[in-house]
Amino acid sequence: MMNTKVSTRVAVTGLGIITAVGESLLAFEEGIFNGKCGIGPVSLFDTTGFPCQFAAQVKKKDLEDGFEAREIKRISRCDILGLIAAREAIEDSGLDLEICDRSRIGIILGGGAGGMLSWEQYRRSSWSGQSRPKPSLLLPFSNCTLTDLIAGKYSLSGPRATISTACSSSATSIGYGFDLIRSGDQDIVVAGGSEALSELTFAGFNAIRAMDPEYCRPLIKTARGCH
């Protein structure tokens, strides 16, 4: 969350995060300072045949807690991760939305593959012929879905945008949010991004040899890949 009272100053007032290293801001901070490794075996899809068998997958078991069963069927893993982080950021900011002008709160998020994992599940179900694929798996395919979901959940009617600039998507969205506040166009901006592990991105990074067959060791001379 970013907030300001004057057009020339911008402040970060709330943070939210969920990663393989930590599933909340506090847990992430503790994980970083204690040298926790979030890299491990992938369970979301079969990695047989890939040079690298590991990735930084969020392993939170109760990831879907707090969401209704009907809601879960229509959103992707990427959306769930983003909604959890946004909720923590808004709560961390201490912002009282009931007294805010919600038309002056924008949402700028970075996105990549979006709901690709859900699409892959649909594809596997369709091609295997073992079960009828669920059309709802295709609903969250677009990477802009999360931006709309957060806007709807918190009734925010300010400008919204989803920026896709590869690995810099979230950083670019934060910069754009900063500009919106500094210029006086918005009072508050929810900025950041969400990306969920998918077979497409995993295969892509393996194909360009950016993945190390062993755990990430960036300062070791014998390290492979470009972690």
JSON list of N, CA and C in Angstrom, two decimals, residues 116-184:
[
{"chain": "A", "resi": 116, "resn": "MET", "atom": "N", "xyz": [-2.35, -19.58, -15.88]},
{"chain": "A", "resi": 116, "resn": "MET", "atom": "CA", "xyz": [-1.85, -20.62, -16.79]},
{"chain": "A", "resi": 116, "resn": "MET", "atom": "C", "xyz": [-1.95, -22.02, -16.17]},
{"chain": "A", "resi": 117, "resn": "LEU", "atom": "N", "xyz": [-1.68, -22.15, -14.88]},
{"chain": "A", "resi": 117, "resn": "LEU", "atom": "CA", "xyz": [-1.76, -23.45, -14.23]},
{"chain": "A", "resi": 117, "resn": "LEU", "atom": "C", "xyz": [-3.16, -24.04, -14.33]},
{"chain": "A", "resi": 118, "resn": "SER", "atom": "N", "xyz": [-4.19, -23.21, -14.18]},
{"chain": "A", "resi": 118, "resn": "SER", "atom": "CA", "xyz": [-5.58, -23.69, -14.31]},
{"chain": "A", "resi": 118, "resn": "SER", "atom": "C", "xyz": [-5.86, -24.15, -15.73]},
{"chain": "A", "resi": 119, "resn": "TRP", "atom": "N", "xyz": [-5.34, -23.40, -16.70]},
{"chain": "A", "resi": 119, "resn": "TRP", "atom": "CA", "xyz": [-5.52, -23.80, -18.10]},
{"chain": "A", "resi": 119, "resn": "TRP", "atom": "C", "xyz": [-4.84, -25.12, -18.36]},
{"chain": "A", "resi": 120, "resn": "GLU", "atom": "N", "xyz": [-3.66, -25.32, -17.78]},
{"chain": "A", "resi": 120, "resn": "GLU", "atom": "CA", "xyz": [-2.94, -26.58, -17.96]},
{"chain": "A", "resi": 120, "resn": "GLU", "atom": "C", "xyz": [-3.71, -27.75, -17.37]},
{"chain": "A", "resi": 121, "resn": "GLN", "atom": "N", "xyz": [-4.37, -27.51, -16.24]},
{"chain": "A", "resi": 121, "resn": "GLN", "atom": "CA", "xyz": [-5.19, -28.55, -15.64]},
{"chain": "A", "resi": 121, "resn": "GLN", "atom": "C", "xyz": [-6.37, -28.90, -16.55]},
{"chain": "A", "resi": 122, "resn": "TYR", "atom": "N", "xyz": [-6.95, -27.88, -17.17]},
{"chain": "A", "resi": 122, "resn": "TYR", "atom": "CA", "xyz": [-8.05, -28.09, -18.12]},
{"chain": "A", "resi": 122, "resn": "TYR", "atom": "C", "xyz": [-7.55, -28.90, -19.32]},
{"chain": "A", "resi": 123, "resn": "ARG", "atom": "N", "xyz": [-6.39, -28.53, -19.82]},
{"chain": "A", "resi": 123, "resn": "ARG", "atom": "CA", "xyz": [-5.81, -29.20, -20.99]},
{"chain": "A", "resi": 123, "resn": "ARG", "atom": "C", "xyz": [-5.54, -30.67, -20.70]},
{"chain": "A", "resi": 124, "resn": "ARG", "atom": "N", "xyz": [-4.92, -30.95, -19.53]},
{"chain": "A", "resi": 124, "resn": "ARG", "atom": "CA", "xyz": [-4.60, -32.34, -19.19]},
{"chain": "A", "resi": 124, "resn": "ARG", "atom": "C", "xyz": [-5.87, -33.17, -19.05]},
{"chain": "A", "resi": 125, "resn": "SER", "atom": "N", "xyz": [-6.89, -32.59, -18.42]},
{"chain": "A", "resi": 125, "resn": "SER", "atom": "CA", "xyz": [-8.16, -33.31, -18.24]},
{"chain": "A", "resi": 125, "resn": "SER", "atom": "C", "xyz": [-8.82, -33.58, -19.59]},
{"chain": "A", "resi": 126, "resn": "SER", "atom": "N", "xyz": [-8.74, -32.60, -20.49]},
{"chain": "A", "resi": 126, "resn": "SER", "atom": "CA", "xyz": [-9.37, -32.72, -21.81]},
{"chain": "A", "resi": 126, "resn": "SER", "atom": "C", "xyz": [-8.65, -33.76, -22.68]},
{"chain": "A", "resi": 127, "resn": "TRP", "atom": "N", "xyz": [-7.34, -33.71, -22.68]},
{"chain": "A", "resi": 127, "resn": "TRP", "atom": "CA", "xyz": [-6.57, -34.60, -23.54]},
{"chain": "A", "resi": 127, "resn": "TRP", "atom": "C", "xyz": [-6.54, -36.03, -23.02]},
{"chain": "A", "resi": 128, "resn": "SER", "atom": "N", "xyz": [-6.62, -36.20, -21.72]},
{"chain": "A", "resi": 128, "resn": "SER", "atom": "CA", "xyz": [-6.56, -37.56, -21.17]},
{"chain": "A", "resi": 128, "resn": "SER", "atom": "C", "xyz": [-7.84, -38.34, -21.46]},
{"chain": "A", "resi": 129, "resn": "GLY", "atom": "N", "xyz": [-8.96, -37.63, -21.55]},
{"chain": "A", "resi": 129, "resn": "GLY", "atom": "CA", "xyz": [-10.23, -38.27, -21.81]},
{"chain": "A", "resi": 129, "resn": "GLY", "atom": "C", "xyz": [-10.78, -39.02, -20.62]},
{"chain": "A", "resi": 130, "resn": "GLN", "atom": "N", "xyz": [-10.11, -38.94, -19.48]},
{"chain": "A", "resi": 130, "resn": "GLN", "atom": "CA", "xyz": [-10.53, -39.68, -18.30]},
{"chain": "A", "resi": 130, "resn": "GLN", "atom": "C", "xyz": [-11.67, -38.99, -17.56]},
{"chain": "A", "resi": 131, "resn": "SER", "atom": "N", "xyz": [-11.76, -37.68, -17.71]},
{"chain": "A", "resi": 131, "resn": "SER", "atom": "CA", "xyz": [-12.84, -36.94, -17.06]},
{"chain": "A", "resi": 131, "resn": "SER", "atom": "C", "xyz": [-13.19, -35.72, -17.89]},
{"chain": "A", "resi": 132, "resn": "ARG", "atom": "N", "xyz": [-14.38, -35.21, -17.68]},
{"chain": "A", "resi": 132, "resn": "ARG", "atom": "CA", "xyz": [-14.82, -34.03, -18.42]},
{"chain": "A", "resi": 132, "resn": "ARG", "atom": "C", "xyz": [-14.16, -32.79, -17.83]},
{"chain": "A", "resi": 133, "resn": "PRO", "atom": "N", "xyz": [-13.44, -32.01, -18.63]},
{"chain": "A", "resi": 133, "resn": "PRO", "atom": "CA", "xyz": [-12.77, -30.82, -18.09]},
{"chain": "A", "resi": 133, "resn": "PRO", "atom": "C", "xyz": [-13.78, -29.78, -17.61]},
{"chain": "A", "resi": 134, "resn": "LYS", "atom": "N", "xyz": [-13.42, -29.07, -16.56]},
{"chain": "A", "resi": 134, "resn": "LYS", "atom": "CA", "xyz": [-14.29, -28.05, -15.99]},
{"chain": "A", "resi": 134, "resn": "LYS", "atom": "C", "xyz": [-14.06, -26.71, -16.70]},
{"chain": "A", "resi": 135, "resn": "PRO", "atom": "N", "xyz": [-15.09, -26.16, -17.36]},
{"chain": "A", "resi": 135, "resn": "PRO", "atom": "CA", "xyz": [-14.94, -24.88, -18.06]},
{"chain": "A", "resi": 135, "resn": "PRO", "atom": "C", "xyz": [-14.51, -23.74, -17.14]},
{"chain": "A", "resi": 136, "resn": "SER", "atom": "N", "xyz": [-14.84, -23.85, -15.84]},
{"chain": "A", "resi": 136, "resn": "SER", "atom": "CA", "xyz": [-14.50, -22.79, -14.89]},
{"chain": "A", "resi": 136, "resn": "SER", "atom": "C", "xyz": [-12.99, -22.62, -14.77]},
{"chain": "A", "resi": 137, "resn": "LEU", "atom": "N", "xyz": [-12.20, -23.64, -15.15]},
{"chain": "A", "resi": 137, "resn": "LEU", "atom": "CA", "xyz": [-10.75, -23.54, -15.09]},
{"chain": "A", "resi": 137, "resn": "LEU", "atom": "C", "xyz": [-10.20, -22.52, -16.09]},
{"chain": "A", "resi": 138, "resn": "LEU", "atom": "N", "xyz": [-11.02, -22.19, -17.08]},
{"chain": "A", "resi": 138, "resn": "LEU", "atom": "CA", "xyz": [-10.58, -21.24, -18.11]},
{"chain": "A", "resi": 138, "resn": "LEU", "atom": "C", "xyz": [-10.90, -19.79, -17.73]},
{"chain": "A", "resi": 139, "resn": "LEU", "atom": "N", "xyz": [-11.75, -19.60, -16.74]},
{"chain": "A", "resi": 139, "resn": "LEU", "atom": "CA", "xyz": [-12.19, -18.25, -16.37]},
{"chain": "A", "resi": 139, "resn": "LEU", "atom": "C", "xyz": [-11.04, -17.34, -15.92]},
{"chain": "A", "resi": 140, "resn": "PRO", "atom": "N", "xyz": [-10.12, -17.82, -15.10]},
{"chain": "A", "resi": 140, "resn": "PRO", "atom": "CA", "xyz": [-9.06, -16.93, -14.60]},
{"chain": "A", "resi": 140, "resn": "PRO", "atom": "C", "xyz": [-7.81, -16.92, -15.47]},
{"chain": "A", "resi": 141, "resn": "PHE", "atom": "N", "xyz": [-7.93, -17.28, -16.75]},
{"chain": "A", "resi": 141, "resn": "PHE", "atom": "CA", "xyz": [-6.75, -17.42, -17.60]},
{"chain": "A", "resi": 141, "resn": "PHE", "atom": "C", "xyz": [-6.00, -16.10, -17.78]},
{"chain": "A", "resi": 142, "resn": "SER", "atom": "N", "xyz": [-6.71, -15.00, -17.95]},
{"chain": "A", "resi": 142, "resn": "SER", "atom": "CA", "xyz": [-6.07, -13.71, -18.21]},
{"chain": "A", "resi": 142, "resn": "SER", "atom": "C", "xyz": [-5.27, -13.23, -17.01]},
{"chain": "A", "resi": 143, "resn": "ASN", "atom": "N", "xyz": [-4.14, -12.59, -17.26]},
{"chain": "A", "resi": 143, "resn": "ASN", "atom": "CA", "xyz": [-3.32, -12.12, -16.15]},
{"chain": "A", "resi": 143, "resn": "ASN", "atom": "C", "xyz": [-3.87, -10.85, -15.51]},
{"chain": "A", "resi": 144, "resn": "CYS", "atom": "N", "xyz": [-4.94, -10.28, -16.07]},
{"chain": "A", "resi": 144, "resn": "CYS", "atom": "CA", "xyz": [-5.55, -9.09, -15.46]},
{"chain": "A", "resi": 144, "resn": "CYS", "atom": "C", "xyz": [-6.69, -9.45, -14.51]},
{"chain": "A", "resi": 145, "resn": "THR", "atom": "N", "xyz": [-6.99, -10.75, -14.38]},
{"chain": "A", "resi": 145, "resn": "THR", "atom": "CA", "xyz": [-8.09, -11.18, -13.53]},
{"chain": "A", "resi": 145, "resn": "THR", "atom": "C", "xyz": [-7.91, -10.74, -12.08]},
{"chain": "A", "resi": 146, "resn": "LEU", "atom": "N", "xyz": [-6.70, -10.88, -11.56]},
{"chain": "A", "resi": 146, "resn": "LEU", "atom": "CA", "xyz": [-6.44, -10.52, -10.16]},
{"chain": "A", "resi": 146, "resn": "LEU", "atom": "C", "xyz": [-6.72, -9.05, -9.89]},
{"chain": "A", "resi": 147, "resn": "THR", "atom": "N", "xyz": [-6.33, -8.19, -10.80]},
{"chain": "A", "resi": 147, "resn": "THR", "atom": "CA", "xyz": [-6.59, -6.75, -10.63]},
{"chain": "A", "resi": 147, "resn": "THR", "atom": "C", "xyz": [-8.08, -6.49, -10.46]},
{"chain": "A", "resi": 148, "resn": "ASP", "atom": "N", "xyz": [-8.88, -7.13, -11.29]},
{"chain": "A", "resi": 148, "resn": "ASP", "atom": "CA", "xyz": [-10.33, -6.95, -11.21]},
{"chain": "A", "resi": 148, "resn": "ASP", "atom": "C", "xyz": [-10.90, -7.57, -9.93]},
{"chain": "A", "resi": 149, "resn": "LEU", "atom": "N", "xyz": [-10.35, -8.70, -9.51]},
{"chain": "A", "resi": 149, "resn": "LEU", "atom": "CA", "xyz": [-10.84, -9.36, -8.30]},
{"chain": "A", "resi": 149, "resn": "LEU", "atom": "C", "xyz": [-10.61, -8.49, -7.06]},
{"chain": "A", "resi": 150, "resn": "ILE", "atom": "N", "xyz": [-9.44, -7.89, -6.95]},
{"chain": "A", "resi": 150, "resn": "ILE", "atom": "CA", "xyz": [-9.15, -7.03, -5.80]},
{"chain": "A", "resi": 150, "resn": "ILE", "atom": "C", "xyz": [-10.04, -5.79, -5.82]},
{"chain": "A", "resi": 151, "resn": "ALA", "atom": "N", "xyz": [-10.23, -5.23, -7.00]},
{"chain": "A", "resi": 151, "resn": "ALA", "atom": "CA", "xyz": [-11.11, -4.06, -7.13]},
{"chain": "A", "resi": 151, "resn": "ALA", "atom": "C", "xyz": [-12.52, -4.39, -6.68]},
{"chain": "A", "resi": 152, "resn": "GLY", "atom": "N", "xyz": [-13.02, -5.56, -7.08]},
{"chain": "A", "resi": 152, "resn": "GLY", "atom": "CA", "xyz": [-14.36, -5.97, -6.70]},
{"chain": "A", "resi": 152, "resn": "GLY", "atom": "C", "xyz": [-14.48, -6.29, -5.22]},
{"chain": "A", "resi": 153, "resn": "LYS", "atom": "N", "xyz": [-13.48, -6.96, -4.68]},
{"chain": "A", "resi": 153, "resn": "LYS", "atom": "CA", "xyz": [-13.53, -7.38, -3.28]},
{"chain": "A", "resi": 153, "resn": "LYS", "atom": "C", "xyz": [-13.57, -6.19, -2.34]},
{"chain": "A", "resi": 154, "resn": "TYR", "atom": "N", "xyz": [-12.83, -5.13, -2.66]},
{"chain": "A", "resi": 154, "resn": "TYR", "atom": "CA", "xyz": [-12.76, -3.97, -1.78]},
{"chain": "A", "resi": 154, "resn": "TYR", "atom": "C", "xyz": [-13.51, -2.76, -2.33]},
{"chain": "A", "resi": 155, "resn": "SER", "atom": "N", "xyz": [-14.28, -2.97, -3.39]},
{"chain": "A", "resi": 155, "resn": "SER", "atom": "CA", "xyz": [-15.10, -1.90, -4.00]},
{"chain": "A", "resi": 155, "resn": "SER", "atom": "C", "xyz": [-14.26, -0.66, -4.33]},
{"chain": "A", "resi": 156, "resn": "LEU", "atom": "N", "xyz": [-13.11, -0.90, -4.94]},
{"chain": "A", "resi": 156, "resn": "LEU", "atom": "CA", "xyz": [-12.21, 0.19, -5.33]},
{"chain": "A", "resi": 156, "resn": "LEU", "atom": "C", "xyz": [-12.50, 0.57, -6.79]},
{"chain": "A", "resi": 157, "resn": "SER", "atom": "N", "xyz": [-12.78, 1.83, -7.02]},
{"chain": "A", "resi": 157, "resn": "SER", "atom": "CA", "xyz": [-13.16, 2.27, -8.36]},
{"chain": "A", "resi": 157, "resn": "SER", "atom": "C", "xyz": [-12.16, 3.24, -9.00]},
{"chain": "A", "resi": 158, "resn": "GLY", "atom": "N", "xyz": [-10.96, 3.32, -8.44]},
{"chain": "A", "resi": 158, "resn": "GLY", "atom": "CA", "xyz": [-9.92, 4.12, -9.06]},
{"chain": "A", "resi": 158, "resn": "GLY", "atom": "C", "xyz": [-9.38, 3.42, -10.29]},
{"chain": "A", "resi": 159, "resn": "PRO", "atom": "N", "xyz": [-8.42, 4.01, -10.98]},
{"chain": "A", "resi": 159, "resn": "PRO", "atom": "CA", "xyz": [-7.87, 3.38, -12.18]},
{"chain": "A", "resi": 159, "resn": "PRO", "atom": "C", "xyz": [-7.21, 2.05, -11.85]},
{"chain": "A", "resi": 160, "resn": "ARG", "atom": "N", "xyz": [-7.30, 1.11, -12.77]},
{"chain": "A", "resi": 160, "resn": "ARG", "atom": "CA", "xyz": [-6.67, -0.18, -12.57]},
{"chain": "A", "resi": 160, "resn": "ARG", "atom": "C", "xyz": [-5.91, -0.58, -13.84]},
{"chain": "A", "resi": 161, "resn": "ALA", "atom": "N", "xyz": [-4.81, -1.24, -13.66]},
{"chain": "A", "resi": 161, "resn": "ALA", "atom": "CA", "xyz": [-4.00, -1.67, -14.80]},
{"chain": "A", "resi": 161, "resn": "ALA", "atom": "C", "xyz": [-3.19, -2.89, -14.41]},
{"chain": "A", "resi": 162, "resn": "THR", "atom": "N", "xyz": [-2.93, -3.74, -15.39]},
{"chain": "A", "resi": 162, "resn": "THR", "atom": "CA", "xyz": [-2.06, -4.89, -15.19]},
{"chain": "A", "resi": 162, "resn": "THR", "atom": "C", "xyz": [-0.90, -4.76, -16.16]},
{"chain": "A", "resi": 163, "resn": "ILE", "atom": "N", "xyz": [0.30, -4.71, -15.63]},
{"chain": "A", "resi": 163, "resn": "ILE", "atom": "CA", "xyz": [1.50, -4.49, -16.43]},
{"chain": "A", "resi": 163, "resn": "ILE", "atom": "C", "xyz": [2.27, -5.79, -16.58]},
{"chain": "A", "resi": 164, "resn": "SER", "atom": "N", "xyz": [2.65, -6.11, -17.80]},
{"chain": "A", "resi": 164, "resn": "SER", "atom": "CA", "xyz": [3.40, -7.33, -18.05]},
{"chain": "A", "resi": 164, "resn": "SER", "atom": "C", "xyz": [4.70, -6.98, -18.75]},
{"chain": "A", "resi": 165, "resn": "THR", "atom": "N", "xyz": [5.77, -6.90, -17.98]},
{"chain": "A", "resi": 165, "resn": "THR", "atom": "CA", "xyz": [7.10, -6.62, -18.52]},
{"chain": "A", "resi": 165, "resn": "THR", "atom": "C", "xyz": [8.06, -7.69, -18.04]},
{"chain": "A", "resi": 166, "resn": "ALA", "atom": "N", "xyz": [7.64, -8.94, -18.17]},
{"chain": "A", "resi": 166, "resn": "ALA", "atom": "CA", "xyz": [8.44, -10.10, -17.77]},
{"chain": "A", "resi": 166, "resn": "ALA", "atom": "C", "xyz": [8.83, -10.01, -16.30]},
{"chain": "A", "resi": 167, "resn": "CYS", "atom": "N", "xyz": [10.11, -10.20, -15.99]},
{"chain": "A", "resi": 167, "resn": "CYS", "atom": "CA", "xyz": [10.55, -10.28, -14.60]},
{"chain": "A", "resi": 167, "resn": "CYS", "atom": "C", "xyz": [10.44, -8.97, -13.85]},
{"chain": "A", "resi": 168, "resn": "SER", "atom": "N", "xyz": [10.25, -7.87, -14.56]},
{"chain": "A", "resi": 168, "resn": "SER", "atom": "CA", "xyz": [10.16, -6.56, -13.91]},
{"chain": "A", "resi": 168, "resn": "SER", "atom": "C", "xyz": [8.71, -6.08, -13.75]},
{"chain": "A", "resi": 169, "resn": "SER", "atom": "N", "xyz": [7.74, -6.96, -14.00]},
{"chain": "A", "resi": 169, "resn": "SER", "atom": "CA", "xyz": [6.33, -6.56, -14.00]},
{"chain": "A", "resi": 169, "resn": "SER", "atom": "C", "xyz": [5.89, -5.89, -12.70]},
{"chain": "A", "resi": 170, "resn": "SER", "atom": "N", "xyz": [6.19, -6.52, -11.57]},
{"chain": "A", "resi": 170, "resn": "SER", "atom": "CA", "xyz": [5.76, -5.97, -10.28]},
{"chain": "A", "resi": 170, "resn": "SER", "atom": "C", "xyz": [6.49, -4.69, -9.95]},
{"chain": "A", "resi": 171, "resn": "ALA", "atom": "N", "xyz": [7.79, -4.65, -10.24]},
{"chain": "A", "resi": 171, "resn": "ALA", "atom": "CA", "xyz": [8.56, -3.44, -9.98]},
{"chain": "A", "resi": 171, "resn": "ALA", "atom": "C", "xyz": [8.05, -2.28, -10.83]},
{"chain": "A", "resi": 172, "resn": "THR", "atom": "N", "xyz": [7.70, -2.57, -12.07]},
{"chain": "A", "resi": 172, "resn": "THR", "atom": "CA", "xyz": [7.16, -1.53, -12.96]},
{"chain": "A", "resi": 172, "resn": "THR", "atom": "C", "xyz": [5.83, -1.02, -12.44]},
{"chain": "A", "resi": 173, "resn": "SER", "atom": "N", "xyz": [4.99, -1.93, -11.93]},
{"chain": "A", "resi": 173, "resn": "SER", "atom": "CA", "xyz": [3.68, -1.53, -11.42]},
{"chain": "A", "resi": 173, "resn": "SER", "atom": "C", "xyz": [3.81, -0.65, -10.19]},
{"chain": "A", "resi": 174, "resn": "ILE", "atom": "N", "xyz": [4.78, -0.95, -9.34]},
{"chain": "A", "resi": 174, "resn": "ILE", "atom": "CA", "xyz": [5.02, -0.11, -8.16]},
{"chain": "A", "resi": 174, "resn": "ILE", "atom": "C", "xyz": [5.48, 1.27, -8.58]},
{"chain": "A", "resi": 175, "resn": "GLY", "atom": "N", "xyz": [6.33, 1.33, -9.60]},
{"chain": "A", "resi": 175, "resn": "GLY", "atom": "CA", "xyz": [6.79, 2.62, -10.11]},
{"chain": "A", "resi": 175, "resn": "GLY", "atom": "C", "xyz": [5.66, 3.43, -10.70]},
{"chain": "A", "resi": 176, "resn": "TYR", "atom": "N", "xyz": [4.75, 2.78, -11.41]},
{"chain": "A", "resi": 176, "resn": "TYR", "atom": "CA", "xyz": [3.60, 3.46, -11.99]},
{"chain": "A", "resi": 176, "resn": "TYR", "atom": "C", "xyz": [2.67, 3.97, -10.88]},
{"chain": "A", "resi": 177, "resn": "GLY", "atom": "N", "xyz": [2.48, 3.14, -9.86]},
{"chain": "A", "resi": 177, "resn": "GLY", "atom": "CA", "xyz": [1.66, 3.55, -8.73]},
{"chain": "A", "resi": 177, "resn": "GLY", "atom": "C", "xyz": [2.25, 4.77, -8.04]},
{"chain": "A", "resi": 178, "resn": "PHE", "atom": "N", "xyz": [3.57, 4.77, -7.89]},
{"chain": "A", "resi": 178, "resn": "PHE", "atom": "CA", "xyz": [4.29, 5.91, -7.31]},
{"chain": "A", "resi": 178, "resn": "PHE", "atom": "C", "xyz": [4.00, 7.18, -8.11]},
{"chain": "A", "resi": 179, "resn": "ASP", "atom": "N", "xyz": [4.07, 7.08, -9.42]},
{"chain": "A", "resi": 179, "resn": "ASP", "atom": "CA", "xyz": [3.82, 8.24, -10.28]},
{"chain": "A", "resi": 179, "resn": "ASP", "atom": "C", "xyz": [2.39, 8.75, -10.15]},
{"chain": "A", "resi": 180, "resn": "LEU", "atom": "N", "xyz": [1.42, 7.83, -10.03]},
{"chain": "A", "resi": 180, "resn": "LEU", "atom": "CA", "xyz": [0.02, 8.23, -9.90]},
{"chain": "A", "resi": 180, "resn": "LEU", "atom": "C", "xyz": [-0.21, 9.04, -8.62]},
{"chain": "A", "resi": 181, "resn": "ILE", "atom": "N", "xyz": [0.46, 8.64, -7.55]},
{"chain": "A", "resi": 181, "resn": "ILE", "atom": "CA", "xyz": [0.30, 9.35, -6.28]},
{"chain": "A", "resi": 181, "resn": "ILE", "atom": "C", "xyz": [1.07, 10.67, -6.30]},
{"chain": "A", "resi": 182, "resn": "ARG", "atom": "N", "xyz": [2.29, 10.64, -6.77]},
{"chain": "A", "resi": 182, "resn": "ARG", "atom": "CA", "xyz": [3.11, 11.85, -6.78]},
{"chain": "A", "resi": 182, "resn": "ARG", "atom": "C", "xyz": [2.51, 12.94, -7.65]},
{"chain": "A", "resi": 183, "resn": "SER", "atom": "N", "xyz": [1.84, 12.53, -8.72]},
{"chain": "A", "resi": 183, "resn": "SER", "atom": "CA", "xyz": [1.23, 13.51, -9.62]},
{"chain": "A", "resi": 183, "resn": "SER", "atom": "C", "xyz": [-0.08, 14.07, -9.09]},
{"chain": "A", "resi": 184, "resn": "GLY", "atom": "N", "xyz": [-0.61, 13.43, -8.03]},
{"chain": "A", "resi": 184, "resn": "GLY", "atom": "CA", "xyz": [-1.88, 13.87, -7.47]},
{"chain": "A", "resi": 184, "resn": "GLY", "atom": "C", "xyz": [-3.09, 13.23, -8.12]}
]
